[in-house]
Coordinates of C-alpha atoms in Angstrom, one line a residue:
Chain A
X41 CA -14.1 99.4 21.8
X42 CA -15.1 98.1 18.8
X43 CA -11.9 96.9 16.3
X44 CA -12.3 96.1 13.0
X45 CA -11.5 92.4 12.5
X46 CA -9.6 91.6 8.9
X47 CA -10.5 88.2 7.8
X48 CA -7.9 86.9 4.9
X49 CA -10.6 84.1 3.0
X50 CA -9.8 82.6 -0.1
X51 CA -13.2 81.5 -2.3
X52 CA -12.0 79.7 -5.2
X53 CA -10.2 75.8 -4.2
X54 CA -9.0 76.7 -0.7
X55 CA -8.5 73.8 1.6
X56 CA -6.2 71.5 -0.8
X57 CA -5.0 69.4 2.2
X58 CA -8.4 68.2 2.2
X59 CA -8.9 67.5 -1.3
X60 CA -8.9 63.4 -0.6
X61 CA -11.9 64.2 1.5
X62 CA -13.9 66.8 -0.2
X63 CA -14.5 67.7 -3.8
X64 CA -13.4 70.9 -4.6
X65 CA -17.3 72.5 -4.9
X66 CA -17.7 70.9 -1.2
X67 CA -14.1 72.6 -0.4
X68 CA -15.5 76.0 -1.4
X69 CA -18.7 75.9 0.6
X70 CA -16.9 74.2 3.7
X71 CA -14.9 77.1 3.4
X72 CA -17.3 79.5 3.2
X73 CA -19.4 78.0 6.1
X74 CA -16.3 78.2 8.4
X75 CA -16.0 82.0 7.1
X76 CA -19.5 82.3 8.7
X77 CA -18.6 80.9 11.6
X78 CA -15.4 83.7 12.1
X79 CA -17.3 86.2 11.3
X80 CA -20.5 85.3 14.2
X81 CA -17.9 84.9 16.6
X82 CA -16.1 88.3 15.6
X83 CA -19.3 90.1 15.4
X84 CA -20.4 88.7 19.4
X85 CA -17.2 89.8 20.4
X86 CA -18.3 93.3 19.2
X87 CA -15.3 93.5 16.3
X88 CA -16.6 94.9 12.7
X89 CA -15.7 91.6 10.7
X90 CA -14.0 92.9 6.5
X91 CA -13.3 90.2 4.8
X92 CA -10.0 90.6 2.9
X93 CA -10.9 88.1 -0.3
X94 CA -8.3 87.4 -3.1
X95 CA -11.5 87.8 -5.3
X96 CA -14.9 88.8 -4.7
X97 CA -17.6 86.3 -3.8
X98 CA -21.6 86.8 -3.2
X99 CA -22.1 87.4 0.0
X100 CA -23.7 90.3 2.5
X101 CA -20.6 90.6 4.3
X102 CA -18.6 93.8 3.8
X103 CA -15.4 93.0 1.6
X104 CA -12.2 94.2 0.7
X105 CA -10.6 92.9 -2.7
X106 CA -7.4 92.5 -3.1
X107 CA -5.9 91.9 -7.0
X108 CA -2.4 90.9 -5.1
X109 CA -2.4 87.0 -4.5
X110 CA 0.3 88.4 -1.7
X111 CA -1.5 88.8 1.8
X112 CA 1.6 90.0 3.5
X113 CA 2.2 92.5 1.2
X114 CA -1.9 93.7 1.4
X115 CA -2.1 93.6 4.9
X116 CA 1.1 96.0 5.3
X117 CA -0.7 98.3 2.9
X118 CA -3.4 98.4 5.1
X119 CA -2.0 98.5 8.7
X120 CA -0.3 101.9 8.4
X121 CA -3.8 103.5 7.6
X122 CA -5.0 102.5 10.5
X123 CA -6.1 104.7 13.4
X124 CA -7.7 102.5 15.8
X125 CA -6.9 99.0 17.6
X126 CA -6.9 96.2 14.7
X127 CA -7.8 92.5 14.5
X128 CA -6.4 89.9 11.8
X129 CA -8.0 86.4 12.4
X130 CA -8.0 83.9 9.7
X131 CA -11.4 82.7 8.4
X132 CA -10.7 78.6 9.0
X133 CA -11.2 78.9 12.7
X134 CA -14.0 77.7 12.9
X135 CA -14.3 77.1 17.1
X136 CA -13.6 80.7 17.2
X137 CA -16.5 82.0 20.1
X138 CA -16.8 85.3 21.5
X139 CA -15.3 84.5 25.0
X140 CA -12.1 83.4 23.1
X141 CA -12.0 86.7 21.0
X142 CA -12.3 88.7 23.7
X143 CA -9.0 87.3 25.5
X144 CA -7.3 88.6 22.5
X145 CA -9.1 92.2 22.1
X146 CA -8.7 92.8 26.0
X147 CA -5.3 92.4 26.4
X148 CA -3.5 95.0 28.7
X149 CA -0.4 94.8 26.4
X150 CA 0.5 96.4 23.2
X151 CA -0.6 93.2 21.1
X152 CA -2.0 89.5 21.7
X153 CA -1.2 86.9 19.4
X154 CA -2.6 83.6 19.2
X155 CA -0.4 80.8 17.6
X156 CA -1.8 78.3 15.0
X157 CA -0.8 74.3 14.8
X158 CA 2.7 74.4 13.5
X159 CA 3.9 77.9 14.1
X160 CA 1.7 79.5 12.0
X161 CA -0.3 83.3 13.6
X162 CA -4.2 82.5 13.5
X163 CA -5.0 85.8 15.2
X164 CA -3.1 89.0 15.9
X165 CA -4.6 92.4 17.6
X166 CA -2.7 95.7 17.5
X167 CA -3.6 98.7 19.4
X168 CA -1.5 100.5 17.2
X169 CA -1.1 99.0 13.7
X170 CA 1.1 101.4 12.3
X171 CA 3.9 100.1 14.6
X172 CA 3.7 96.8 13.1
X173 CA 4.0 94.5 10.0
X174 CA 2.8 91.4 9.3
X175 CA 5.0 88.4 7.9
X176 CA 3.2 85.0 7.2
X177 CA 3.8 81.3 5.9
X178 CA 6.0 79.4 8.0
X179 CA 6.9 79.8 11.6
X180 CA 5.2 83.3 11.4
X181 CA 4.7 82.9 15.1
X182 CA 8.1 83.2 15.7
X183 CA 8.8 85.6 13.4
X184 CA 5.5 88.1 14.8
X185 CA 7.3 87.5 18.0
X186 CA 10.3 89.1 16.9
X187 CA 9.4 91.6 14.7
X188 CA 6.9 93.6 17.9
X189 CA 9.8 93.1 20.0
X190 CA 12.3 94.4 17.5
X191 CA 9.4 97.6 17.7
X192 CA 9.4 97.7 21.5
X193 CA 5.6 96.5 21.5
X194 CA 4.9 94.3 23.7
X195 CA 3.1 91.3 23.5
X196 CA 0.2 89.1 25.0
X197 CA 0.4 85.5 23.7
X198 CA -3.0 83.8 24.3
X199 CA -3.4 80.6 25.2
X200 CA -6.9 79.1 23.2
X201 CA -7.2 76.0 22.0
X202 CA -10.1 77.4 19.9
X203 CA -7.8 79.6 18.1
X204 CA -5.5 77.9 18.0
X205 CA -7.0 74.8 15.9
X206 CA -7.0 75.8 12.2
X207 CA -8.6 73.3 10.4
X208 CA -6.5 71.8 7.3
X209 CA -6.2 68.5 7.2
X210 CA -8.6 65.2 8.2
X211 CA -7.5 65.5 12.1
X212 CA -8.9 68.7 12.2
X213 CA -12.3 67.7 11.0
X214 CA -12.1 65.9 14.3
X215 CA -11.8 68.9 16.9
X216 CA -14.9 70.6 14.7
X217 CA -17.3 67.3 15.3
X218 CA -16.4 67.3 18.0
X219 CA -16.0 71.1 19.8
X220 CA -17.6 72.8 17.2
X221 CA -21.3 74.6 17.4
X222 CA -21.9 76.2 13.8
X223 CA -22.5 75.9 10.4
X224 CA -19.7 74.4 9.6
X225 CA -20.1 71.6 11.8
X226 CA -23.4 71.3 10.3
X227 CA -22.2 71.9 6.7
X228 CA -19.3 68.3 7.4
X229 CA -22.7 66.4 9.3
X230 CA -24.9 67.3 6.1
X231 CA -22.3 65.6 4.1
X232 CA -22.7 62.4 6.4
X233 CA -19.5 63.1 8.2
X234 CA -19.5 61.8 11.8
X235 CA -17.0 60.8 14.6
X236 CA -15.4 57.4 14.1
X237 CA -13.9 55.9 17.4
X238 CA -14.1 51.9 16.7
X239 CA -10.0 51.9 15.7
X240 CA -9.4 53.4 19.5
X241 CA -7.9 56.1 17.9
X242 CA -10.7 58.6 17.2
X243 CA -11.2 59.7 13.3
X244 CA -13.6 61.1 11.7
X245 CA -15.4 58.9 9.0
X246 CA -18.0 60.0 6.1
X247 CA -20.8 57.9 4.7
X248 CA -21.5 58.1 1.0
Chain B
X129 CA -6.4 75.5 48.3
X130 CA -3.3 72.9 47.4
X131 CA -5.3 70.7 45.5
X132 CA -3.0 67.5 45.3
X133 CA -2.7 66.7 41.3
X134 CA -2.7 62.5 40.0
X135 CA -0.8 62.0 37.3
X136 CA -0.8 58.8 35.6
X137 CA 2.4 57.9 34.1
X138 CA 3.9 55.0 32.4
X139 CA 7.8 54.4 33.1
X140 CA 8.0 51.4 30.6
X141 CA 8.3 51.6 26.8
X142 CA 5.5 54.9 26.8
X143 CA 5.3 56.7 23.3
X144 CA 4.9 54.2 21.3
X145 CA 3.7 56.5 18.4
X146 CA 7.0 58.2 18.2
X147 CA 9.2 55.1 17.8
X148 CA 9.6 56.0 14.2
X149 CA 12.0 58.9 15.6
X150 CA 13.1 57.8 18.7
X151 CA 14.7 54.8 20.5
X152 CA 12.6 53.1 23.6
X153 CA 15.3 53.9 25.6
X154 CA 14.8 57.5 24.4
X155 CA 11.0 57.4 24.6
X156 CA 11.5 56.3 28.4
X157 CA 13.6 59.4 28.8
X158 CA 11.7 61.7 26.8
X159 CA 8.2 60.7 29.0
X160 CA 10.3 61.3 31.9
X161 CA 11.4 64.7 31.2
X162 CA 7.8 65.6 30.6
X163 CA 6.5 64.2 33.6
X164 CA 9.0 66.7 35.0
X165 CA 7.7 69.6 33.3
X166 CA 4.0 68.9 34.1
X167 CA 5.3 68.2 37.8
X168 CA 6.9 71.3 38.0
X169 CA 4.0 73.3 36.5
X170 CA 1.4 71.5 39.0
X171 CA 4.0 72.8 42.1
X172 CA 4.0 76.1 40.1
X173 CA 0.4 76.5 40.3
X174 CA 0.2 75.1 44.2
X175 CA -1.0 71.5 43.6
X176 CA 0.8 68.5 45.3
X177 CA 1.8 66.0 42.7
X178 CA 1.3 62.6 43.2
X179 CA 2.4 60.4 40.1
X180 CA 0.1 57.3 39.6
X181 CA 3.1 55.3 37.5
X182 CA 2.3 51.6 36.5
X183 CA 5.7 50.8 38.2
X184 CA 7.9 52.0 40.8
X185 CA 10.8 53.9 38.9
X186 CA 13.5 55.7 40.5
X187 CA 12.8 59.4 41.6
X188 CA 12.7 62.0 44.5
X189 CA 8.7 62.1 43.3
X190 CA 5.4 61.0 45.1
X191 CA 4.6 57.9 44.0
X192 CA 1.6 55.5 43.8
X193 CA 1.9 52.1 42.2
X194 CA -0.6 50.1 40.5
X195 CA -0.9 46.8 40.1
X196 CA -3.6 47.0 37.5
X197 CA -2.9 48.4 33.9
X198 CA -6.6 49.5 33.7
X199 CA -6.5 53.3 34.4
X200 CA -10.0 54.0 34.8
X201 CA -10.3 51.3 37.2
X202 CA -7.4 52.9 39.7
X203 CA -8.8 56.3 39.8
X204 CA -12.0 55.1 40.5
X205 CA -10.9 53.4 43.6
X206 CA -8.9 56.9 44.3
X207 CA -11.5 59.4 43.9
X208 CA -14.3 58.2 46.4
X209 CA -11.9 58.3 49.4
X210 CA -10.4 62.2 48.3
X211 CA -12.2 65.0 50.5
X212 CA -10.9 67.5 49.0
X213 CA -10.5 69.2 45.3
X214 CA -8.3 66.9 42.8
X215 CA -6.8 67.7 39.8
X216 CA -5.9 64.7 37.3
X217 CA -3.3 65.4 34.5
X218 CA -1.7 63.7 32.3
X219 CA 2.1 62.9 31.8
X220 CA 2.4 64.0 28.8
X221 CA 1.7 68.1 28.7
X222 CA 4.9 69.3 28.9
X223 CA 3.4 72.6 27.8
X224 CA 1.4 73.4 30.8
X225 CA 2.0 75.9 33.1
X226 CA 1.4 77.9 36.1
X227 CA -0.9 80.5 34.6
X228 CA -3.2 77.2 32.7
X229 CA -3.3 75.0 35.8
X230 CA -4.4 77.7 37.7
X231 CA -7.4 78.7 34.9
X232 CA -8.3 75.1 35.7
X233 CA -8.4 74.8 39.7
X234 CA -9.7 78.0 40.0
X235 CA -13.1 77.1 38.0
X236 CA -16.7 78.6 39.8
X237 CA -18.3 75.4 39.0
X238 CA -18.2 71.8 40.0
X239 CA -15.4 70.7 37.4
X240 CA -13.2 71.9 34.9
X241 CA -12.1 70.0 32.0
X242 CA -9.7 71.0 29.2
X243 CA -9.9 68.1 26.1
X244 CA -7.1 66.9 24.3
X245 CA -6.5 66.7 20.7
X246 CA -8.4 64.5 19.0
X247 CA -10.9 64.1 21.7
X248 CA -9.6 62.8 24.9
X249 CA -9.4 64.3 28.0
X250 CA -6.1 66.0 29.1
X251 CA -7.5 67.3 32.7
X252 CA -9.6 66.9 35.2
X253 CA -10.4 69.0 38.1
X254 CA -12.6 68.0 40.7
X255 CA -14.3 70.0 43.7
X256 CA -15.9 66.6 44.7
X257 CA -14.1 63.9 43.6
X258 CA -16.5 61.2 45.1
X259 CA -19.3 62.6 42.8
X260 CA -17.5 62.1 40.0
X261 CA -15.8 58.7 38.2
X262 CA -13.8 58.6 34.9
X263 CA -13.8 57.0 31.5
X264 CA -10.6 57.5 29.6
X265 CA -9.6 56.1 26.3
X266 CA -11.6 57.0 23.1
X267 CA -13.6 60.6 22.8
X268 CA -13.4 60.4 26.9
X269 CA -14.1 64.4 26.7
X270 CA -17.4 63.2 25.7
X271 CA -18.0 61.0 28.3
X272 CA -16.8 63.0 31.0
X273 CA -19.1 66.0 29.7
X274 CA -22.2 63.3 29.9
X275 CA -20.8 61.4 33.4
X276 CA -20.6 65.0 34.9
X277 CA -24.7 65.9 33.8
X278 CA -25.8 63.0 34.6
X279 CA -24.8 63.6 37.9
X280 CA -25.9 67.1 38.2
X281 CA -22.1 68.4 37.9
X282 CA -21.5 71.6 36.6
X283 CA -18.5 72.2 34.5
X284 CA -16.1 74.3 32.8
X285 CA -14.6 73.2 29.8
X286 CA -11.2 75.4 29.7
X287 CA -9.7 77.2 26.4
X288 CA -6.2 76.2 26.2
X289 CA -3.7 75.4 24.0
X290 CA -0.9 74.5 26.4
X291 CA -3.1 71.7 28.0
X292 CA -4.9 70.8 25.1
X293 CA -2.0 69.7 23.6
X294 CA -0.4 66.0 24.7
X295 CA 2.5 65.2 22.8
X296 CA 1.9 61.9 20.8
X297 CA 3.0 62.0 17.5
X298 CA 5.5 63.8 15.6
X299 CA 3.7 67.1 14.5
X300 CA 3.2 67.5 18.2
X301 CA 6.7 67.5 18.5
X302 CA 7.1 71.0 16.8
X303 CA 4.8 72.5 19.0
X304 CA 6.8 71.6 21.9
X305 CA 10.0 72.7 20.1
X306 CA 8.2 75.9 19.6
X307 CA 6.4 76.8 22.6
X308 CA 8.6 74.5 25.4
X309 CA 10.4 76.3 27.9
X310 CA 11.4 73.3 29.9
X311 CA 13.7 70.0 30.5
X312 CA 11.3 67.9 27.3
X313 CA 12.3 70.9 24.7
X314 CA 15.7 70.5 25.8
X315 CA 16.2 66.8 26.0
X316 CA 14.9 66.8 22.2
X317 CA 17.1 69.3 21.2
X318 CA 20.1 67.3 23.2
X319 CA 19.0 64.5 20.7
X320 CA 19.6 67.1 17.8
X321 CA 15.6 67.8 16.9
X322 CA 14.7 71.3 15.5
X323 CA 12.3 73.4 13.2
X324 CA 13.0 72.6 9.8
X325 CA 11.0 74.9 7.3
X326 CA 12.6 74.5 4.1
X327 CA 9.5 72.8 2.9
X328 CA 7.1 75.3 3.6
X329 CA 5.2 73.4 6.3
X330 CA 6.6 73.4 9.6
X331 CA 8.0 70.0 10.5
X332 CA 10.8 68.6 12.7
X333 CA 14.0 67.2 11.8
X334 CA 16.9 65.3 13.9
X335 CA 20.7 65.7 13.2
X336 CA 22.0 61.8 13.2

């Protein structure tokens, strides 16, 4: 009743897609704040949060390292070893909240996945991780899709908009000022970000 | 328990944010197709639809025809003379479905309301219509969250992906290609749209 909850994270220049916006120090700790805010929500939905890093950063939370940039490869290293029911959920979901987790982790079917903006997977949970293998980048929705039912496991597909919003680009930064309740919100508002809504279209605008 | 559903809908040059891709006379068809899946989703989960179109067009549908262009100022005059729950949805969610609408009317509070991207509000529902008046345009999520306190109004703001997604713009446009199931996916893949990856990111691309 209690999965453990793999968080892929990378510390050092994540978030290029919002490099016009943020410097790349400011990247780093925006980054790191969403981090937080995965790993609250994880740890309220009763999941053990491991953060898989591509190199280790200072932090209390328990880490795995991983010397291979590749986090397909990583992952399917680790899945096999695997006993118990298994969570992956990426670390820039910030509107990630207990309730939402807990739609994935209770499904009655052999998996749930929850698809990110564009096709990607933002969260995948595996009774039996051994059965299956990860394959990301691209339409990896699709492609999670097909490999569990190419393994006879079936699938939940949840629908959350929470989990569903990554946040990558300046839209993004929109659905966190505006749905979002943790320290990353609080970390884009301490750098004098704020909703902008004069142009009809709503943005999000940052006062230096 | 068959809460009739308003669904404002514009007949006449709608979508003007995809007329980079596609012709008016294709946008016109496009917004109809959708209307049709969001009608058929609404009958799906037991709600009457009633289309609130700023023109009579031709269709077997329930219509109601307003003069006015100002949204906020027809629904007003609607809601005070319902007696019974109401569901407002927009045109343009050709991803919803049964199991979604039915998360939404079946809410223990006063209201449900799922936002769309970018801020705005995607759906109402309404135990109590005459309590209740709306403000669309701009963050309207907002304003319906502070409309519904300020009149003692208890709501539930719904997780889901399928409704929080309105199809506007061209990104949006993979997400229907990817998760439609209905006669919008297949009228943009009559037109010759479909996933194009080559580039890494997921986009859309249309065979001329």
């Amino acid at each position: 009743m209690c999965p453990h909850a793999l968080i892929p994270y990378k510390p050092k220049n994540p978030k290029t897609r919002l490099s016009s916006l943020l410097s790349q120090e400011e990247r780093e700790a925006f980054a790191f704040a969403m981090l937080e805010d995965v790993v609250s929500a994880a740890k309220d939905a009763m999941c053990s949060p491991v953060v898989v890093g591509t190199e280790l950063f200072d932090s209390e939370l328990v880490q795995v390292t991983v010397k291979d940039a590749d986090l397909n490869q990583t992952l399917n290293e680790i899945l096999p070893t695997v006993e118990t029911g298994l969570l992956i959920l990426m670390a820039d979901l910030p509107l990630a909240d207990e309730a939402s987790i807990r739609r994935v982790t209770s499904t009655t079917k052999d998996m749930a996945i929850v698809p990110g903006r564009g096709g990607g997977t933002n969260v995948i949970f595996m009774k039996e991780p051994k059965k299956f293998h990860v394959d990301y980048y691209g339409t990896s929705f699709l492609k999670h899709m097909k490999i569990a039912a190419d393994a006879g496991l079936s699938v939940e597909v949840i629908d959350s908009s929470r989990l569903h919003t990554d946040i990558d680009e300046e839209d993004d930064l929109v659905e966190l000022l505006i749905h979002g309740t943790g320290k990353s919100r609080a970390y884009l508002e301490s750098l004098g970000f704020s909703l902008a809504t004069e142009t009809g279209r709503v943005r999000c605008a940052r006062k230096r």
